[in-house]
Short mmCIF file of C-alpha atoms in Angstrom, two decimals:
data_model
loop_
_atom_site.label_atom_id
_atom_site.label_comp_id
_atom_site.label_asym_id
_atom_site.label_seq_id
_atom_site.Cartn_x
_atom_site.Cartn_y
_atom_site.Cartn_z
CA ASP F 120 -66.34 -3.63 20.82
CA THR F 121 -65.05 -6.48 18.65
CA GLU F 122 -61.66 -6.88 20.22
CA VAL F 123 -59.93 -9.31 22.50
CA THR F 124 -57.55 -7.39 24.72
CA GLN F 125 -54.52 -9.00 26.33
CA THR F 126 -52.22 -7.59 28.98
CA PRO F 127 -49.36 -7.24 29.30
CA LYS F 128 -48.02 -7.08 25.75
CA HIS F 129 -44.57 -8.18 26.89
CA LEU F 130 -43.46 -10.03 30.01
CA VAL F 131 -40.04 -11.13 31.21
CA MET F 132 -39.99 -13.40 34.22
CA GLY F 133 -37.57 -15.54 36.13
CA MET F 134 -38.05 -19.24 36.66
CA THR F 135 -39.07 -18.72 40.28
CA ASN F 136 -41.53 -15.91 39.62
CA LYS F 137 -45.32 -16.01 39.68
CA LYS F 138 -47.10 -13.92 37.09
CA SER F 139 -50.47 -13.77 35.36
CA LEU F 140 -51.59 -13.06 31.84
CA LYS F 141 -54.95 -11.39 31.38
CA CYS F 142 -57.49 -11.46 28.59
CA GLU F 143 -60.74 -9.55 28.23
CA GLN F 144 -63.56 -9.47 25.69
CA HIS F 145 -66.95 -7.77 25.67
CA MET F 146 -68.52 -9.46 22.67
CA GLY F 147 -70.69 -11.77 24.74
CA HIS F 148 -68.62 -14.77 23.70
CA ARG F 149 -68.98 -17.72 26.04
CA ALA F 150 -66.05 -19.76 24.70
CA MET F 151 -62.54 -18.53 25.50
CA TYR F 152 -59.20 -20.04 24.62
CA TRP F 153 -55.51 -19.95 25.41
CA TYR F 154 -53.05 -20.74 22.64
CA LYS F 155 -49.27 -20.89 22.65
CA GLN F 156 -47.33 -19.87 19.56
CA LYS F 157 -43.61 -20.43 19.19
CA ALA F 158 -41.66 -18.52 16.57
CA LYS F 159 -42.53 -19.48 12.99
CA LYS F 160 -44.98 -22.12 14.24
CA PRO F 161 -48.78 -22.21 14.22
CA PRO F 162 -50.78 -21.56 17.38
CA GLU F 163 -51.23 -24.62 19.60
CA LEU F 164 -54.30 -24.96 21.76
CA MET F 165 -53.74 -25.06 25.53
CA PHE F 166 -57.14 -24.57 27.18
CA VAL F 167 -60.78 -23.99 26.29
CA TYR F 168 -63.37 -22.50 28.61
CA SER F 169 -67.06 -22.79 27.87
CA TYR F 170 -69.49 -20.83 30.03
CA GLU F 171 -66.71 -20.17 32.54
CA LYS F 172 -65.97 -23.86 32.94
CA LEU F 173 -62.79 -25.54 31.76
CA SER F 174 -63.83 -27.88 28.98
CA ILE F 175 -60.54 -28.74 27.30
CA ASN F 176 -57.02 -29.04 28.71
CA GLU F 177 -54.57 -30.18 26.06
CA SER F 178 -52.28 -31.92 28.56
CA VAL F 179 -50.70 -28.65 29.59
CA PRO F 180 -48.17 -28.79 32.48
CA SER F 181 -49.53 -27.68 35.83
CA ARG F 182 -47.14 -24.71 35.93
CA PHE F 183 -49.80 -23.11 33.68
CA SER F 184 -53.04 -22.56 35.54
CA PRO F 185 -56.03 -21.02 33.76
CA GLU F 186 -58.86 -19.18 35.43
CA CYS F 187 -62.11 -17.75 34.13
CA PRO F 188 -63.52 -15.44 36.83
CA ASN F 189 -66.45 -14.30 34.69
CA SER F 190 -67.76 -14.41 31.15
CA SER F 191 -65.54 -11.52 30.00
CA LEU F 192 -62.24 -12.39 31.63
CA LEU F 193 -59.70 -15.14 31.22
CA ASN F 194 -56.45 -15.40 33.14
CA LEU F 195 -53.42 -17.61 32.80
CA HIS F 196 -51.40 -17.96 35.99
CA LEU F 197 -47.74 -18.81 35.54
CA HIS F 198 -45.45 -20.34 38.12
CA ALA F 199 -42.03 -21.98 37.95
CA LEU F 200 -41.81 -21.72 34.19
CA GLN F 201 -38.91 -22.96 32.11
CA PRO F 202 -37.01 -21.08 29.40
CA GLU F 203 -38.66 -23.31 26.78
CA ASP F 204 -42.01 -21.84 27.81
CA SER F 205 -40.96 -18.58 26.19
CA ALA F 206 -43.48 -17.92 23.43
CA LEU F 207 -46.35 -15.73 22.29
CA TYR F 208 -49.47 -16.55 24.31
CA LEU F 209 -52.68 -15.86 22.47
CA CYS F 210 -56.13 -15.51 23.90
CA ALA F 211 -59.17 -16.01 21.70
CA SER F 212 -62.92 -16.04 22.09
CA SER F 213 -65.90 -17.21 20.08
CA LEU F 214 -69.60 -17.82 20.27
CA ASP F 215 -70.35 -21.12 21.89
CA ARG F 216 -71.65 -22.83 18.78
CA PRO F 217 -70.14 -24.71 15.82
CA ASN F 218 -68.58 -23.12 12.76
CA THR F 219 -67.99 -19.81 14.38
CA GLU F 220 -64.86 -17.77 13.99
CA ALA F 221 -62.45 -17.21 16.82
CA PHE F 222 -61.34 -13.66 17.56
CA PHE F 223 -57.73 -13.43 18.66
CA GLY F 224 -55.95 -10.99 20.90
CA GLN F 225 -52.59 -9.45 20.05
CA GLY F 226 -50.88 -11.83 22.40
CA THR F 227 -48.44 -11.57 25.29
CA ARG F 228 -44.80 -12.08 24.35
CA LEU F 229 -43.39 -14.06 27.29
CA THR F 230 -39.68 -14.51 27.93
CA VAL F 231 -38.56 -16.79 30.74
CA VAL F 232 -35.02 -16.16 31.93
CA ALA P 16 -57.05 -37.50 14.14
CA GLN P 17 -57.64 -34.09 12.71
CA ARG P 18 -54.78 -32.64 10.74
CA VAL P 19 -54.19 -29.67 8.48
CA THR P 20 -51.29 -29.57 6.04
CA GLN P 21 -49.92 -26.54 4.28
CA PRO P 22 -47.08 -27.82 2.09
CA GLU P 23 -45.50 -24.47 1.24
CA LYS P 24 -43.67 -22.49 3.93
CA LEU P 25 -43.02 -19.59 1.58
CA LEU P 26 -44.69 -18.47 -1.60
CA SER P 27 -43.29 -15.56 -3.57
CA VAL P 28 -45.18 -14.03 -6.49
CA PHE P 29 -45.08 -10.78 -8.40
CA LYS P 30 -47.78 -8.19 -8.06
CA GLY P 31 -50.65 -8.95 -10.42
CA ALA P 32 -49.86 -12.65 -10.64
CA PRO P 33 -52.35 -15.30 -9.54
CA VAL P 34 -51.74 -16.93 -6.20
CA GLU P 35 -52.84 -20.22 -4.71
CA LEU P 36 -52.06 -21.26 -1.15
CA LYS P 37 -52.58 -24.95 -0.65
CA CYS P 38 -54.32 -26.59 2.28
CA ASN P 39 -55.18 -30.24 2.75
CA TYR P 40 -56.94 -31.71 5.72
CA SER P 41 -57.69 -35.06 7.24
CA TYR P 42 -60.94 -35.39 9.08
CA SER P 43 -63.53 -38.11 9.14
CA GLY P 44 -66.64 -35.95 9.43
CA SER P 45 -67.87 -32.75 7.81
CA PRO P 46 -65.13 -30.21 8.40
CA GLU P 47 -65.47 -26.61 9.40
CA LEU P 48 -62.60 -24.90 7.62
CA PHE P 49 -61.21 -21.40 7.84
CA TRP P 50 -58.39 -19.28 6.51
CA TYR P 51 -56.74 -16.95 9.00
CA VAL P 52 -54.25 -14.23 8.10
CA GLN P 53 -51.60 -12.53 10.17
CA TYR P 54 -50.19 -9.30 8.75
CA SER P 55 -46.89 -8.04 10.09
CA ARG P 56 -47.24 -7.00 13.75
CA GLN P 57 -50.99 -7.51 13.71
CA ARG P 58 -53.20 -10.04 15.36
CA LEU P 59 -54.37 -13.25 13.80
CA GLN P 60 -57.66 -12.56 12.06
CA LEU P 61 -60.23 -14.47 10.09
CA LEU P 62 -59.99 -14.11 6.33
CA LEU P 63 -62.80 -16.40 5.28
CA ARG P 64 -64.67 -19.56 6.18
CA HIS P 65 -65.83 -22.30 3.87
CA ILE P 66 -69.46 -22.27 4.85
CA SER P 67 -70.05 -18.67 3.87
CA ARG P 68 -68.63 -19.16 0.35
CA GLU P 69 -67.72 -15.50 0.19
CA SER P 70 -64.88 -13.55 -1.35
CA ILE P 71 -62.84 -11.40 1.00
CA LYS P 72 -60.19 -8.99 -0.33
CA GLY P 73 -60.42 -10.86 -3.62
CA PHE P 74 -59.61 -14.22 -2.01
CA THR P 75 -61.79 -17.29 -2.41
CA ALA P 76 -61.49 -20.82 -1.15
CA ASP P 77 -63.43 -23.84 -2.26
CA LEU P 78 -63.87 -26.93 -0.20
CA ASN P 79 -63.13 -30.05 -2.24
CA LYS P 80 -64.21 -33.02 -0.17
CA GLY P 81 -62.98 -35.50 -2.75
CA GLU P 82 -59.45 -34.15 -2.59
CA THR P 83 -59.82 -33.05 1.06
CA SER P 84 -58.51 -29.65 0.10
CA PHE P 85 -59.38 -26.05 0.88
CA HIS P 86 -56.98 -24.04 -1.25
CA LEU P 87 -56.96 -20.24 -1.06
CA LYS P 88 -56.88 -18.39 -4.36
CA LYS P 89 -56.63 -14.87 -5.67
CA PRO P 90 -56.44 -14.01 -9.36
CA PHE P 91 -54.28 -10.88 -9.00
CA ALA P 92 -52.01 -10.59 -5.97
CA GLN P 93 -51.37 -7.19 -4.38
CA GLU P 94 -48.38 -6.11 -2.29
CA GLU P 95 -50.64 -5.61 0.71
CA ASP P 96 -51.50 -9.32 0.58
CA SER P 97 -48.03 -10.12 1.92
CA ALA P 98 -48.66 -11.90 5.23
CA MET P 99 -48.71 -15.24 6.97
CA TYR P 100 -51.70 -17.39 6.07
CA TYR P 101 -52.98 -20.23 8.21
CA CYS P 102 -55.53 -22.82 7.20
CA ALA P 103 -57.53 -24.05 10.18
CA LEU P 104 -60.01 -26.81 10.91
CA GLU P 105 -62.47 -26.41 13.77
CA TYR P 106 -63.73 -29.46 15.59
CA ARG P 107 -65.58 -29.26 18.90
CA TYR P 108 -64.19 -25.82 19.68
CA LYS P 109 -60.64 -26.83 18.92
CA PHE P 110 -58.95 -25.00 16.08
CA TYR P 111 -56.26 -27.07 14.39
CA PHE P 112 -53.91 -24.83 12.47
CA GLY P 113 -51.69 -25.73 9.57
CA SER P 114 -48.05 -24.74 9.77
CA GLY P 115 -48.72 -21.62 7.75
CA THR P 116 -47.59 -20.21 4.41
CA LYS P 117 -45.80 -16.92 4.19
CA LEU P 118 -46.95 -15.06 1.10
CA ASN P 119 -44.53 -12.50 -0.28
CA VAL P 120 -45.87 -10.33 -3.09
CA LYS P 121 -43.07 -8.55 -4.90
CA PRO P 122 -43.54 -5.23 -6.69
#
């Protein structure tokens, strides 16, 4: 299994809702990432987990809350989002060593209304 | 600060023509550089990395430290090469992506 699986594929939520994005991989990767990609823009790093511990937070607002319950799963909890948070959210994983490729999921297309 | 620059937003070529997608980077150490590709409605996927010095789908990329460049080249473009191409620099588990170049190969 060489895939990163994200659910749901599409999500529409109101500004007062609480929702979660899920990501799963079974490649034994110990580094997992959340990226945000706006239309016609490159992916921007949000969070990095290494061995289930948060190692990088790129100054992301607290309305985004990541969680890594085990080595295969990565969640992104969403609360009180703004319309400008609408974007494609990408999960990725890699081996926890330098110069290793990141495997990306298909993404969750999030629309905040 | 690490930065990756892709100067062309769109590159249109005819099938069979050579193609070169430009990438320049700024980084003080020894960079780990990659090319990622995103075909229409597909996930972002690795095309090639500089350290492996391989050719994938006819594409090659050479790291030029003097010019701080990592341009992607293919001698004869195919229609199926049409996609979005991102140059990326990896530093301490962070991937810094360029703004991307959309390659359009016309029949």
